[in-house]
Tab-separated table of C-alpha atoms in Angstrom:
chain	number	residue	atom	x	y	z
A	22	UNK	CA	108.544	122.429	122.423
A	23	UNK	CA	111.393	122.010	124.815
A	24	UNK	CA	111.719	118.334	124.210
A	25	UNK	CA	110.139	115.803	121.806
A	26	UNK	CA	108.792	112.494	122.935
A	27	UNK	CA	108.223	109.628	120.549
A	28	UNK	CA	106.575	106.297	120.811
A	29	UNK	CA	108.282	103.889	118.420
A	30	UNK	CA	106.310	100.680	117.568
A	31	UNK	CA	107.301	98.010	115.191
A	32	UNK	CA	106.374	94.559	113.881
A	33	UNK	CA	102.974	94.251	115.567
A	34	UNK	CA	101.813	91.489	113.185
A	35	UNK	CA	98.244	91.909	114.209
A	36	UNK	CA	96.118	88.864	113.358
A	37	UNK	CA	92.994	89.876	111.550
A	38	UNK	CA	90.148	88.638	109.535
A	39	UNK	CA	92.065	85.899	107.709
A	40	UNK	CA	93.134	84.213	111.017
A	41	UNK	CA	96.524	82.906	112.031
A	42	UNK	CA	98.635	80.465	110.118
A	43	UNK	CA	102.292	79.487	109.906
A	44	UNK	CA	104.507	81.384	112.373
A	45	UNK	CA	101.576	83.431	113.689
A	46	UNK	CA	99.570	80.244	114.405
A	47	UNK	CA	102.520	78.885	116.383
A	48	UNK	CA	102.789	82.138	118.273
A	49	UNK	CA	99.047	82.035	119.125
A	50	UNK	CA	99.183	78.508	120.283
A	51	UNK	CA	102.127	79.403	122.562
A	52	UNK	CA	100.021	82.135	124.225
A	53	UNK	CA	101.287	85.067	122.153
A	54	UNK	CA	98.817	87.930	121.850
A	55	UNK	CA	99.813	90.690	119.456
A	56	UNK	CA	96.578	92.620	119.926
A	57	UNK	CA	96.860	92.439	123.744
A	58	UNK	CA	100.423	93.645	123.551
A	59	UNK	CA	99.388	96.582	121.337
A	60	UNK	CA	96.604	97.515	123.856
A	61	UNK	CA	99.007	97.412	126.739
A	62	UNK	CA	101.540	99.453	124.844
A	63	UNK	CA	99.000	102.181	123.864
A	64	UNK	CA	97.528	102.332	127.381
A	65	UNK	CA	101.030	102.958	128.792
A	66	UNK	CA	101.676	105.567	126.201
A	67	UNK	CA	98.327	107.225	126.845
A	68	UNK	CA	99.457	108.019	130.333
A	69	UNK	CA	102.506	109.987	129.040
A	70	UNK	CA	100.995	111.168	125.748
A	71	UNK	CA	103.987	111.248	123.370
A	72	UNK	CA	104.224	114.048	120.784
A	73	UNK	CA	104.482	111.605	117.949
A	74	UNK	CA	103.992	107.885	117.133
A	75	UNK	CA	106.321	106.172	114.631
A	76	UNK	CA	105.504	102.699	113.311
A	77	UNK	CA	108.235	100.892	111.304
A	78	UNK	CA	106.306	98.237	109.464
A	79	UNK	CA	104.498	94.818	109.663
A	80	UNK	CA	101.529	96.386	111.230
A	81	UNK	CA	98.825	93.943	110.244
A	82	UNK	CA	99.956	90.462	109.157
A	83	UNK	CA	98.818	90.172	105.482
A	84	UNK	CA	95.744	92.274	106.688
A	85	UNK	CA	92.604	93.542	105.036
A	86	UNK	CA	91.343	97.113	104.861
A	87	UNK	CA	89.116	96.296	107.869
A	88	UNK	CA	92.164	95.142	109.905
A	89	UNK	CA	93.979	98.403	109.212
A	90	UNK	CA	90.868	100.445	110.000
A	91	UNK	CA	90.683	98.608	113.345
A	92	UNK	CA	94.272	99.427	114.105
A	93	UNK	CA	93.694	103.120	113.274
A	94	UNK	CA	90.658	103.194	115.584
A	95	UNK	CA	92.649	101.442	118.418
A	96	UNK	CA	95.383	104.137	118.208
A	97	UNK	CA	92.958	106.976	118.113
A	98	UNK	CA	91.103	105.554	121.155
A	99	UNK	CA	94.171	105.725	123.264
A	100	UNK	CA	96.156	108.573	121.648
A	101	UNK	CA	93.596	110.897	120.168
A	102	UNK	CA	95.203	113.795	118.164
A	103	UNK	CA	98.697	112.341	118.350
A	104	UNK	CA	100.327	112.418	114.850
A	105	UNK	CA	101.264	108.981	113.323
A	106	UNK	CA	103.806	108.226	110.610
A	107	UNK	CA	104.424	104.716	109.406
A	108	UNK	CA	106.675	102.862	107.095
A	109	UNK	CA	105.393	99.579	105.611
A	110	UNK	CA	106.888	96.045	106.121
A	111	UNK	CA	107.173	92.983	104.087
A	112	UNK	CA	103.894	91.579	105.676
A	113	UNK	CA	101.916	94.737	105.103
A	114	UNK	CA	99.446	94.966	102.268
A	115	UNK	CA	99.763	98.402	100.724
A	116	UNK	CA	96.323	98.728	99.124
A	117	UNK	CA	94.628	97.574	102.388
A	118	UNK	CA	96.729	100.005	104.405
A	119	UNK	CA	95.820	102.947	102.221
A	120	UNK	CA	92.149	102.139	102.254
A	121	UNK	CA	91.861	101.112	105.941
A	122	UNK	CA	94.464	103.157	107.810
A	123	UNK	CA	94.653	106.287	105.616
A	124	UNK	CA	91.019	106.345	104.441
A	125	UNK	CA	92.159	106.498	100.785
A	126	UNK	CA	89.167	105.270	98.707
A	127	UNK	CA	91.445	104.579	95.705
A	128	UNK	CA	94.074	102.528	97.489
A	129	UNK	CA	96.879	101.243	95.413
A	130	UNK	CA	99.794	98.836	95.734
A	131	UNK	CA	102.587	101.170	94.790
A	132	UNK	CA	105.429	102.056	97.274
A	133	UNK	CA	104.313	104.123	100.257
A	134	UNK	CA	106.329	107.322	101.020
A	135	UNK	CA	105.213	110.067	103.322
A	136	UNK	CA	106.533	112.804	105.712
A	137	UNK	CA	105.557	115.174	108.416
A	138	UNK	CA	107.273	117.991	110.339
A	139	UNK	CA	107.234	118.371	114.090
A	140	UNK	CA	109.378	120.063	116.729
A	141	UNK	CA	111.893	121.299	114.198
A	142	UNK	CA	112.374	117.816	112.709
A	143	UNK	CA	111.232	116.345	109.389
A	144	UNK	CA	110.170	112.700	109.679
A	145	UNK	CA	110.380	110.955	106.287
A	146	UNK	CA	109.122	107.449	105.471
A	147	UNK	CA	110.219	105.350	102.478
A	148	UNK	CA	109.215	101.789	101.510
A	149	UNK	CA	112.130	99.436	101.860
A	150	UNK	CA	109.725	96.391	101.875
A	151	UNK	CA	107.854	97.100	98.696
A	152	UNK	CA	109.180	93.875	97.122
A	153	UNK	CA	107.939	91.911	100.153
A	154	UNK	CA	111.142	90.111	100.627
A	155	UNK	CA	113.212	89.288	103.757
A	156	UNK	CA	115.889	91.690	102.644
A	157	UNK	CA	115.011	95.322	101.716
A	158	UNK	CA	115.595	97.518	98.709
A	159	UNK	CA	114.791	101.114	97.745
A	160	UNK	CA	114.505	101.808	94.064
A	161	UNK	CA	115.456	104.806	92.000
A	162	UNK	CA	111.866	106.242	91.963
A	163	UNK	CA	111.861	106.401	95.776
A	164	UNK	CA	115.357	107.793	95.892
A	165	UNK	CA	114.451	110.538	93.444
A	166	UNK	CA	111.538	111.482	95.889
A	167	UNK	CA	113.862	111.282	98.955
A	168	UNK	CA	116.462	113.598	97.393
A	169	UNK	CA	113.716	116.238	97.134
A	170	UNK	CA	112.153	115.478	100.503
A	171	UNK	CA	115.260	116.172	102.548
A	172	UNK	CA	115.573	119.744	101.219
A	173	UNK	CA	115.811	122.194	102.703
A	174	UNK	CA	117.197	120.426	105.798
A	175	UNK	CA	114.909	120.660	108.711
A	176	UNK	CA	116.209	122.987	111.539
A	177	UNK	CA	116.885	120.173	113.956
A	178	UNK	CA	117.472	117.417	111.377
A	179	UNK	CA	115.642	114.988	109.210
A	180	UNK	CA	114.658	111.552	110.509
A	181	UNK	CA	114.238	108.599	108.159
A	182	UNK	CA	111.805	105.616	108.674
A	183	UNK	CA	112.261	102.248	106.911
A	184	UNK	CA	111.212	98.792	107.735
A	185	UNK	CA	114.577	97.219	107.120
A	186	UNK	CA	117.641	98.145	109.194
A	187	UNK	CA	120.699	99.411	107.262
A	188	UNK	CA	123.526	98.922	109.772
A	189	UNK	CA	126.189	96.417	108.828
A	190	UNK	CA	125.603	94.393	112.003
A	191	UNK	CA	122.065	93.459	110.800
A	192	UNK	CA	122.773	93.084	107.066
A	193	UNK	CA	121.809	89.376	106.974
A	194	UNK	CA	118.072	90.184	107.102
A	195	UNK	CA	118.254	94.009	106.662
A	196	UNK	CA	118.956	96.251	103.693
A	197	UNK	CA	122.278	96.753	101.999
A	198	UNK	CA	122.710	100.481	101.711
A	199	UNK	CA	123.236	101.414	98.065
A	200	UNK	CA	125.968	104.056	97.219
A	201	UNK	CA	123.214	106.480	96.153
A	202	UNK	CA	121.218	105.984	99.321
A	203	UNK	CA	124.320	106.318	101.467
A	204	UNK	CA	125.093	109.649	99.694
A	205	UNK	CA	121.672	110.976	100.405
A	206	UNK	CA	121.802	110.027	104.051
A	207	UNK	CA	125.319	111.435	104.627
A	208	UNK	CA	124.401	114.642	102.977
A	209	UNK	CA	120.737	114.872	103.892
A	210	UNK	CA	120.976	116.368	107.320
A	211	UNK	CA	119.686	113.280	109.030
A	212	UNK	CA	119.662	113.152	112.900
A	213	UNK	CA	118.353	109.496	113.144
A	214	UNK	CA	117.245	106.443	111.274
A	215	UNK	CA	114.304	104.408	112.639
A	216	UNK	CA	113.534	100.833	111.542
A	217	UNK	CA	112.418	97.408	112.719
A	218	UNK	CA	112.025	93.985	111.011
A	219	UNK	CA	114.557	91.885	112.952
A	220	UNK	CA	112.313	91.640	116.125
A	221	UNK	CA	114.935	92.894	118.626
A	222	UNK	CA	115.922	96.237	120.019
A	223	UNK	CA	119.380	97.490	118.757
A	224	UNK	CA	120.992	100.893	118.628
A	225	UNK	CA	123.878	101.353	116.191
A	226	UNK	CA	125.104	103.613	113.426
A	227	UNK	CA	124.690	103.635	109.701
A	228	UNK	CA	126.360	106.180	107.266
A	229	UNK	CA	127.432	108.179	110.286
A	230	UNK	CA	123.860	108.550	111.540
A	231	UNK	CA	122.219	107.207	114.757
A	232	UNK	CA	120.396	103.908	113.827
A	233	UNK	CA	117.494	102.825	116.026
A	234	UNK	CA	116.021	99.335	115.400
A	235	UNK	CA	112.704	98.906	117.258
A	236	UNK	CA	111.563	96.128	119.572
A	237	UNK	CA	108.809	93.963	118.103
A	238	UNK	CA	105.397	94.274	119.860
A	239	UNK	CA	104.395	90.755	118.731
A	240	UNK	CA	107.382	88.408	119.330
A	241	UNK	CA	111.102	88.671	119.883
A	242	UNK	CA	113.781	86.780	117.937
A	243	UNK	CA	116.881	86.017	119.966
A	244	UNK	CA	120.007	85.000	118.004
A	245	UNK	CA	122.516	82.668	119.636
A	246	UNK	CA	125.076	80.256	118.120
A	247	UNK	CA	123.502	80.562	114.598
A	248	UNK	CA	120.031	79.712	115.876
A	249	UNK	CA	117.024	82.091	115.981
A	250	UNK	CA	114.744	81.629	118.981
A	251	UNK	CA	111.233	82.969	118.512
A	252	UNK	CA	109.764	83.921	121.853
A	253	UNK	CA	106.425	85.365	123.010
A	254	UNK	CA	108.242	88.363	124.576
A	255	UNK	CA	107.436	91.741	123.042
A	256	UNK	CA	107.764	95.450	123.591
A	257	UNK	CA	108.382	98.894	122.092
A	258	UNK	CA	110.657	101.987	122.362
A	259	UNK	CA	109.993	105.300	124.070
A	260	UNK	CA	112.340	108.078	122.811
A	261	UNK	CA	113.052	111.488	124.240
A	262	UNK	CA	114.895	114.053	122.176
A	263	UNK	CA	116.370	116.956	124.255
A	264	UNK	CA	116.960	120.554	123.270
A	265	UNK	CA	120.339	119.710	121.825
A	266	UNK	CA	118.970	116.999	119.520
A	267	UNK	CA	120.307	114.054	121.603
A	268	UNK	CA	118.145	110.913	121.475
A	269	UNK	CA	117.452	108.811	124.582
A	270	UNK	CA	116.019	105.483	123.695
A	271	UNK	CA	114.176	103.344	126.282
A	272	UNK	CA	113.140	99.754	125.575
A	273	UNK	CA	109.825	98.816	127.276
A	274	UNK	CA	108.460	95.308	127.551
A	275	UNK	CA	104.752	94.649	127.264
A	276	UNK	CA	104.986	90.849	127.372
A	277	UNK	CA	107.858	89.868	129.717
A	278	UNK	CA	107.314	86.076	129.620
A	279	UNK	CA	109.404	84.802	126.779
A	280	UNK	CA	108.306	81.279	125.854
A	281	UNK	CA	110.254	79.834	122.921
A	282	UNK	CA	107.706	78.737	120.232
A	283	UNK	CA	109.979	78.291	117.199
A	284	UNK	CA	113.680	77.658	116.416
A	285	UNK	CA	115.428	78.314	113.092
A	286	UNK	CA	118.974	77.563	112.063
A	287	UNK	CA	120.929	79.878	109.719
């Protein structure tokens, strides 16, 4: 594999069986269409067929097992055979995800951690949103697992998925990196950190590692003068990793019309 291509999706907030309420109802009334945005994204990706699909949380908005099963079927329809690794967000339901998306009959609401290896990289997912709060946290049990998962270091590097960003610039609604997590990341042979949650595309650095925060497929949140503007604009990332391990991150827009449907002061 001379280069690795990655579709990075985040914060789809698909509206399922329970219907829309709160912020999602306001988005729907303003013409927002998370399912349509997902379909357009996957149709575009199907023409290029990435090697891997990464999803960094808030897949189905408080969804049921049937909602997650529908998401899985939609992905398989457009990208059959493409491996998928997800981290879960504060609006994901862990039991429903396990039953519907993974096909795990037993389900369970415990933190979701997983990994896969591809193209010389090891992609590792941990559950920063297990407590379902605006800000993230990773407990000692997950860190015990992560310390083992990074070893031995993958030939081209490890890649970590979380829902919450960890860079200082996004700390207000992200995740403060604990000293132990920082030690693991600095010593864990990491090439990149993928995340989402804040509904805007950002590339930064955390603990000396490239930090990629994904565009939201459902709606953007623009921050200006201590005001958050929620808009119907949405998109995703397409990433290319070259032979030297350098990441090229391209932001692609599926819903270019950005109508403001909600404003919040902070």
